């Protein structure tokens, strides 16, 4: 085993001991830590293995929520990586338009980016707000009073929240909580979250982002709203995070900073809070033991934007638990 794998194995063991012991198919359990599964195999086979470890059989129409990446960005999850999982589950890639003036703000340009990045015609891709938007309830109404999502969300019975873990210029980090909130929201829904409920339309959005913690807390509230939506009878949701190409910038950035941190693996859980916390712990517990492997820029980006507050607040409002057991499925 090389030095990198040794350090990673030690990190996994340390985190697992700290989180206590529980191995019940990734479930969220108030009586103990949630289970987070991990493989170091970042490949189509590794992704399928991480999904299967959750022990949940997809039913009905399956939505696979990813970021298809802004035009010019090359860090997004590639079609060849996700192809086996999407085909195995019969999934449809789902997205919504952005709330910033990039190449995914209009449906026509967004479709072109999706084609340019290889998702169409390989997969069915649904822009969920293409025929309008709807409101879904949120439990925490401190900032946002509802979540605004595309009407096509109602067409799905099962969601695979397939996130790419990385930094984010505004949120500090992007994992499954961001993918469930900003990612699932329509363009107007993104405005609602970014401005902590100040406005529900895109126009003039960036003039009103003054409440950083309110924005982070709104993301947590919206993520809980989407989670609850897929925990209705006959519906379900699972969460997967791929820790590769981890720039300090989001996949929504056209010209992101080059990743400095070496790829780590794929993590999966039924608890989105535990999953994002496990990813953060691996970043902050990472030992830079080889040239070209530096976690510090991503750590600094997360800290600068108070990024972990989203996770803290999501636990506070009851979405999940930061306590987890990290189970190595490579052994």
Short mmCIF file of C-alpha atoms in Angstrom, two decimals:
data_model
loop_
_atom_site.label_atom_id
_atom_site.label_comp_id
_atom_site.label_asym_id
_atom_site.label_seq_id
_atom_site.Cartn_x
_atom_site.Cartn_y
_atom_site.Cartn_z
CA UNK A 1 0.00 0.00 0.00
CA UNK A 2 1.45 3.40 -0.96
CA UNK A 3 1.80 6.34 1.41
CA UNK A 4 -1.37 8.03 0.18
CA UNK A 5 -3.52 4.93 0.67
CA UNK A 6 -1.99 4.32 4.10
CA UNK A 7 -2.79 7.86 5.22
CA UNK A 8 -6.31 7.58 3.87
CA UNK A 9 -6.90 4.24 5.57
CA UNK A 10 -5.76 5.73 8.88
CA UNK A 11 -8.09 8.70 8.36
CA UNK A 12 -11.01 6.36 7.73
CA UNK A 13 -10.22 4.32 10.84
CA UNK A 14 -9.92 7.43 13.00
CA UNK A 15 -13.19 8.89 11.75
CA UNK A 16 -14.98 5.59 12.19
CA UNK A 17 -13.85 5.23 15.79
CA UNK A 18 -14.81 8.80 16.56
CA UNK A 19 -18.29 8.22 15.20
CA UNK A 20 -18.91 4.98 17.16
CA UNK A 21 -20.29 1.80 15.66
CA UNK A 22 -23.40 1.19 13.51
CA UNK A 23 -23.87 -0.63 10.18
CA UNK A 24 -27.53 -0.55 9.17
CA UNK A 25 -27.70 0.19 5.40
CA UNK A 26 -26.89 3.88 5.70
CA UNK A 27 -29.99 4.72 7.67
CA UNK A 28 -30.59 7.90 9.63
CA UNK A 29 -31.08 6.86 13.23
CA UNK A 30 -31.59 9.34 16.05
CA UNK A 31 -30.26 6.72 18.50
CA UNK A 32 -26.85 6.53 16.88
CA UNK A 33 -24.57 7.67 14.08
CA UNK A 34 -25.56 7.41 10.44
CA UNK A 35 -23.63 5.17 8.08
CA UNK A 36 -21.50 6.64 5.31
CA UNK A 37 -19.98 4.20 2.82
CA UNK A 38 -16.72 4.93 1.04
CA UNK A 39 -14.73 3.54 -1.86
CA UNK A 40 -11.45 4.89 -3.21
CA UNK A 41 -12.36 3.53 -6.64
CA UNK A 42 -13.45 6.58 -8.64
CA UNK A 43 -14.71 4.70 -11.67
CA UNK A 44 -18.08 3.65 -13.14
CA UNK A 45 -17.76 0.38 -11.19
CA UNK A 46 -16.91 2.21 -7.98
CA UNK A 47 -19.91 4.49 -8.36
CA UNK A 48 -22.26 1.55 -8.83
CA UNK A 49 -20.69 -0.19 -5.82
CA UNK A 50 -21.26 2.88 -3.64
CA UNK A 51 -24.90 3.06 -4.72
CA UNK A 52 -25.49 -0.65 -4.10
CA UNK A 53 -23.95 -0.39 -0.62
CA UNK A 54 -26.96 1.72 0.40
CA UNK A 55 -29.24 -1.28 -0.07
CA UNK A 56 -32.08 0.78 -1.57
CA UNK A 57 -33.88 -0.39 -4.70
CA UNK A 58 -35.00 2.46 -6.98
CA UNK A 59 -38.70 2.44 -7.76
CA UNK A 60 -40.67 4.26 -10.43
CA UNK A 61 -39.26 7.22 -12.36
CA UNK A 62 -35.68 7.91 -11.26
CA UNK A 63 -34.15 11.39 -11.26
CA UNK A 64 -30.35 11.63 -11.16
CA UNK A 65 -29.51 15.15 -9.95
CA UNK A 66 -26.09 16.27 -11.07
CA UNK A 67 -24.51 19.51 -12.20
CA UNK A 68 -23.87 19.36 -15.93
CA UNK A 69 -21.25 22.10 -15.48
CA UNK A 70 -20.97 25.64 -16.80
CA UNK A 71 -19.58 26.12 -20.32
CA UNK A 72 -15.78 26.19 -20.04
CA UNK A 73 -15.68 24.17 -16.81
CA UNK A 74 -13.99 20.76 -16.99
CA UNK A 75 -14.34 19.57 -13.37
CA UNK A 76 -17.97 18.36 -13.47
CA UNK A 77 -18.82 14.65 -13.20
CA UNK A 78 -18.23 13.22 -16.66
CA UNK A 79 -20.83 11.19 -18.58
CA UNK A 80 -18.47 8.21 -18.83
CA UNK A 81 -18.16 8.11 -15.03
CA UNK A 82 -21.90 8.14 -14.32
CA UNK A 83 -23.09 6.15 -17.35
CA UNK A 84 -23.32 2.71 -15.69
CA UNK A 85 -25.25 4.02 -12.67
CA UNK A 86 -27.71 5.99 -14.80
CA UNK A 87 -28.33 3.04 -17.13
CA UNK A 88 -28.64 0.52 -14.29
CA UNK A 89 -31.32 2.60 -12.55
CA UNK A 90 -33.07 3.76 -15.71
CA UNK A 91 -32.44 7.32 -14.55
CA UNK A 92 -33.03 10.69 -16.16
CA UNK A 93 -30.49 13.46 -15.60
CA UNK A 94 -32.30 16.42 -14.04
CA UNK A 95 -31.19 20.04 -13.88
CA UNK A 96 -32.62 23.56 -13.65
CA UNK A 97 -31.54 26.86 -15.16
CA UNK A 98 -29.05 29.05 -13.32
CA UNK A 99 -29.68 32.43 -11.73
CA UNK A 100 -26.54 34.08 -13.07
CA UNK A 101 -25.67 35.33 -16.54
CA UNK A 102 -23.79 32.30 -17.83
CA UNK A 103 -24.47 29.80 -20.60
CA UNK A 104 -27.13 27.92 -18.61
CA UNK A 105 -29.48 30.79 -17.85
CA UNK A 106 -31.72 30.16 -20.87
CA UNK A 107 -33.12 26.78 -21.87
CA UNK A 108 -31.68 26.96 -25.39
CA UNK A 109 -28.14 27.74 -24.24
CA UNK A 110 -28.39 25.28 -21.35
CA UNK A 111 -29.32 22.48 -23.76
CA UNK A 112 -26.30 23.37 -25.89
CA UNK A 113 -23.96 23.09 -22.89
CA UNK A 114 -25.54 19.74 -22.01
CA UNK A 115 -24.80 18.53 -25.54
CA UNK A 116 -21.30 20.00 -25.55
CA UNK A 117 -20.51 18.21 -22.27
CA UNK A 118 -21.67 14.88 -23.67
CA UNK A 119 -24.83 14.29 -21.61
CA UNK A 120 -27.14 14.43 -24.62
CA UNK A 121 -27.87 12.27 -26.54
CA UNK A 122 -26.25 9.70 -24.21
CA UNK A 123 -28.86 10.29 -21.49
CA UNK A 124 -32.36 11.62 -21.15
CA UNK A 125 -31.93 15.11 -19.67
CA UNK A 126 -34.83 17.00 -18.10
CA UNK A 127 -34.62 20.73 -17.35
CA UNK A 128 -37.21 20.57 -14.60
CA UNK A 129 -38.25 24.24 -14.78
CA UNK A 130 -38.69 24.26 -18.56
CA UNK A 131 -42.49 24.22 -18.24
CA UNK A 132 -42.80 26.29 -15.09
CA UNK A 133 -42.16 26.14 -11.37
CA UNK A 134 -43.98 25.20 -8.19
CA UNK A 135 -43.56 25.70 -4.46
CA UNK A 136 -42.84 22.89 -2.03
CA UNK A 137 -43.01 23.33 1.75
CA UNK A 138 -40.03 23.76 4.03
CA UNK A 139 -40.06 22.94 7.73
CA UNK A 140 -37.72 25.77 8.68
CA UNK A 141 -39.24 29.10 7.65
CA UNK A 142 -36.71 31.34 9.39
CA UNK A 143 -35.65 32.82 6.04
CA UNK A 144 -37.42 31.19 3.10
CA UNK A 145 -41.13 30.41 3.44
CA UNK A 146 -41.10 27.71 0.73
CA UNK A 147 -38.75 26.23 -1.86
CA UNK A 148 -39.31 27.05 -5.54
CA UNK A 149 -38.57 24.12 -7.86
CA UNK A 150 -39.35 23.09 -11.43
CA UNK A 151 -42.77 21.53 -12.01
CA UNK A 152 -41.14 18.43 -13.50
CA UNK A 153 -39.94 17.42 -10.03
CA UNK A 154 -43.43 15.99 -9.56
CA UNK A 155 -42.72 13.47 -12.33
CA UNK A 156 -40.17 11.53 -10.26
CA UNK A 157 -40.55 8.89 -7.59
CA UNK A 158 -36.89 8.41 -6.67
CA UNK A 159 -33.92 10.75 -6.64
CA UNK A 160 -30.23 9.94 -6.70
CA UNK A 161 -28.56 13.11 -5.45
CA UNK A 162 -25.23 12.65 -7.21
CA UNK A 163 -23.00 15.51 -6.13
CA UNK A 164 -19.45 16.50 -6.98
CA UNK A 165 -17.71 17.68 -3.82
CA UNK A 166 -15.70 20.88 -4.33
CA UNK A 167 -15.40 24.44 -3.11
CA UNK A 168 -17.78 27.27 -3.93
CA UNK A 169 -17.14 31.02 -4.26
CA UNK A 170 -20.21 31.93 -2.19
CA UNK A 171 -21.22 28.84 -0.21
CA UNK A 172 -17.68 27.73 0.64
CA UNK A 173 -18.35 24.14 -0.35
CA UNK A 174 -20.62 22.20 -2.62
CA UNK A 175 -21.85 18.75 -1.67
CA UNK A 176 -25.19 16.99 -1.51
CA UNK A 177 -26.86 19.73 0.56
CA UNK A 178 -26.09 22.33 -2.09
CA UNK A 179 -27.07 19.90 -4.85
CA UNK A 180 -30.45 19.37 -3.18
CA UNK A 181 -31.08 23.06 -2.56
CA UNK A 182 -29.52 25.36 -5.17
CA UNK A 183 -29.27 22.45 -7.60
CA UNK A 184 -32.93 21.43 -7.52
CA UNK A 185 -34.31 24.98 -7.26
CA UNK A 186 -35.54 26.79 -10.36
CA UNK A 187 -33.80 30.03 -11.32
CA UNK A 188 -36.23 31.99 -9.16
CA UNK A 189 -35.82 29.41 -6.43
CA UNK A 190 -32.09 30.02 -6.52
CA UNK A 191 -32.75 33.74 -6.04
CA UNK A 192 -34.99 32.92 -3.08
CA UNK A 193 -32.25 30.86 -1.42
CA UNK A 194 -29.30 33.11 -2.25
CA UNK A 195 -31.05 36.17 -0.82
CA UNK A 196 -32.38 34.30 2.24
CA UNK A 197 -35.95 34.94 1.14
CA UNK A 198 -35.43 38.61 0.25
CA UNK A 199 -36.59 38.13 -3.33
CA UNK A 200 -38.10 35.32 -5.36
CA UNK A 201 -37.11 36.51 -8.84
CA UNK A 202 -33.75 36.46 -10.59
CA UNK A 203 -33.62 40.13 -11.55
CA UNK A 204 -31.17 42.09 -9.41
CA UNK A 205 -30.19 38.97 -7.47
CA UNK A 206 -26.59 39.73 -6.64
CA UNK A 207 -27.36 43.21 -5.30
CA UNK A 208 -29.06 41.71 -2.26
CA UNK A 209 -26.74 38.92 -1.10
CA UNK A 210 -25.70 40.49 2.18
CA UNK A 211 -26.77 37.82 4.69
CA UNK A 212 -24.16 35.07 4.34
CA UNK A 213 -25.37 32.88 7.19
CA UNK A 214 -28.95 33.46 6.10
CA UNK A 215 -28.00 32.17 2.64
CA UNK A 216 -26.31 29.10 4.12
CA UNK A 217 -29.26 28.45 6.43
CA UNK A 218 -31.66 28.84 3.50
CA UNK A 219 -29.72 26.17 1.62
CA UNK A 220 -30.18 23.81 4.55
CA UNK A 221 -33.91 24.59 4.74
CA UNK A 222 -34.38 24.04 0.99
CA UNK A 223 -32.39 20.79 1.09
CA UNK A 224 -34.69 19.58 3.86
CA UNK A 225 -37.71 20.56 1.77
CA UNK A 226 -36.50 18.42 -1.15
CA UNK A 227 -35.58 15.56 1.21
CA UNK A 228 -39.07 15.66 2.75
CA UNK A 229 -40.64 15.77 -0.72
CA UNK A 230 -38.91 12.49 -1.58
CA UNK A 231 -39.78 10.91 1.74
CA UNK A 232 -43.48 10.92 0.95
CA UNK A 233 -45.19 7.56 0.51
CA UNK A 234 -44.01 5.94 -2.69
CA UNK A 235 -40.95 8.16 -3.08
CA UNK A 236 -37.34 7.98 -1.85
CA UNK A 237 -33.95 9.70 -2.11
CA UNK A 238 -30.31 8.63 -1.69
CA UNK A 239 -27.11 10.66 -1.60
CA UNK A 240 -23.71 10.13 -3.26
CA UNK A 241 -20.69 12.45 -3.33
CA UNK A 242 -17.71 12.08 -5.67
CA UNK A 243 -14.52 13.60 -4.28
CA UNK A 244 -12.46 14.22 -7.40
CA UNK A 245 -11.28 17.31 -9.29
CA UNK A 246 -11.85 19.34 -6.13
CA UNK A 247 -11.23 22.91 -7.16
CA UNK A 248 -11.94 25.75 -4.74
CA UNK A 249 -14.53 26.81 -7.33
CA UNK A 250 -17.87 25.27 -8.15
CA UNK A 251 -18.77 23.50 -11.39
CA UNK A 252 -20.91 26.58 -12.07
CA UNK A 253 -17.73 28.64 -12.61
CA UNK A 254 -16.68 28.87 -16.26
CA UNK A 255 -12.96 29.28 -15.50
CA UNK A 256 -12.33 27.58 -12.13
CA UNK A 257 -9.04 27.39 -10.29
CA UNK A 258 -7.17 24.17 -10.96
CA UNK A 259 -7.72 21.48 -8.31
CA UNK A 260 -4.82 21.28 -5.84
CA UNK A 261 -6.11 18.40 -3.71
CA UNK A 262 -5.64 14.81 -4.88
CA UNK A 263 -8.74 12.74 -5.59
CA UNK A 264 -10.07 10.90 -2.51
CA UNK A 265 -13.00 8.63 -3.39
CA UNK A 266 -16.76 8.20 -3.57
CA UNK A 267 -18.99 8.41 -0.48
CA UNK A 268 -22.66 7.45 -0.14
CA UNK A 269 -25.32 7.68 2.57
CA UNK A 270 -29.02 8.02 3.25
CA UNK A 271 -28.16 10.96 5.53
CA UNK A 272 -27.10 14.09 3.59
CA UNK A 273 -25.80 15.84 6.70
CA UNK A 274 -23.55 12.93 7.63
CA UNK A 275 -22.33 12.63 4.06
CA UNK A 276 -21.31 16.28 3.68
CA UNK A 277 -19.72 16.18 7.15
CA UNK A 278 -17.69 13.10 6.22
CA UNK A 279 -16.44 14.82 3.06
CA UNK A 280 -15.44 17.92 5.04
CA UNK A 281 -13.66 15.78 7.62
CA UNK A 282 -11.66 14.03 4.90
CA UNK A 283 -10.63 17.40 3.46
CA UNK A 284 -9.61 18.89 6.81
CA UNK A 285 -8.02 15.64 8.00
CA UNK A 286 -6.03 15.24 4.78
CA UNK A 287 -2.26 14.95 5.06
CA UNK A 288 -0.37 16.48 2.17
CA UNK A 289 2.11 13.65 1.70
CA UNK A 290 3.07 14.10 -1.94
CA UNK A 291 3.85 16.84 -4.40
CA UNK A 292 0.81 18.34 -6.07
CA UNK A 293 -1.52 17.30 -3.26
CA UNK A 294 -2.57 20.28 -1.15
CA UNK A 295 -5.80 20.51 0.84
CA UNK A 296 -5.06 23.98 2.20
CA UNK A 297 -6.68 26.07 -0.60
CA UNK A 298 -9.97 24.19 -0.29
CA UNK A 299 -9.82 24.35 3.51
CA UNK A 300 -9.31 28.12 3.32
CA UNK A 301 -12.18 28.58 0.87
CA UNK A 302 -14.56 26.62 3.11
CA UNK A 303 -13.48 28.59 6.19
CA UNK A 304 -13.61 31.97 4.45
CA UNK A 305 -17.24 31.52 3.47
CA UNK A 306 -18.27 29.82 6.75
CA UNK A 307 -19.20 26.86 4.56
CA UNK A 308 -19.64 24.29 7.32
CA UNK A 309 -22.46 26.37 8.79
CA UNK A 310 -24.82 24.84 6.22
CA UNK A 311 -24.07 21.39 7.65
CA UNK A 312 -24.38 22.61 11.24
CA UNK A 313 -27.71 24.26 10.55
CA UNK A 314 -29.05 21.28 8.61
CA UNK A 315 -28.41 19.13 11.68
CA UNK A 316 -29.99 21.78 13.91
CA UNK A 317 -33.27 21.76 11.94
CA UNK A 318 -33.42 17.97 11.96
CA UNK A 319 -32.36 17.01 8.43
CA UNK A 320 -29.74 14.54 9.62
CA UNK A 321 -26.82 13.95 11.95
CA UNK A 322 -23.16 14.97 11.84
CA UNK A 323 -22.35 11.78 13.74
CA UNK A 324 -21.51 8.94 11.41
CA UNK A 325 -19.57 5.75 10.92
CA UNK A 326 -17.39 5.68 7.80
CA UNK A 327 -17.50 2.18 6.33
CA UNK A 328 -14.77 1.24 3.87
CA UNK A 329 -16.43 -0.92 1.18
CA UNK A 330 -13.11 -1.69 -0.52
CA UNK A 331 -12.19 -4.15 2.24
#
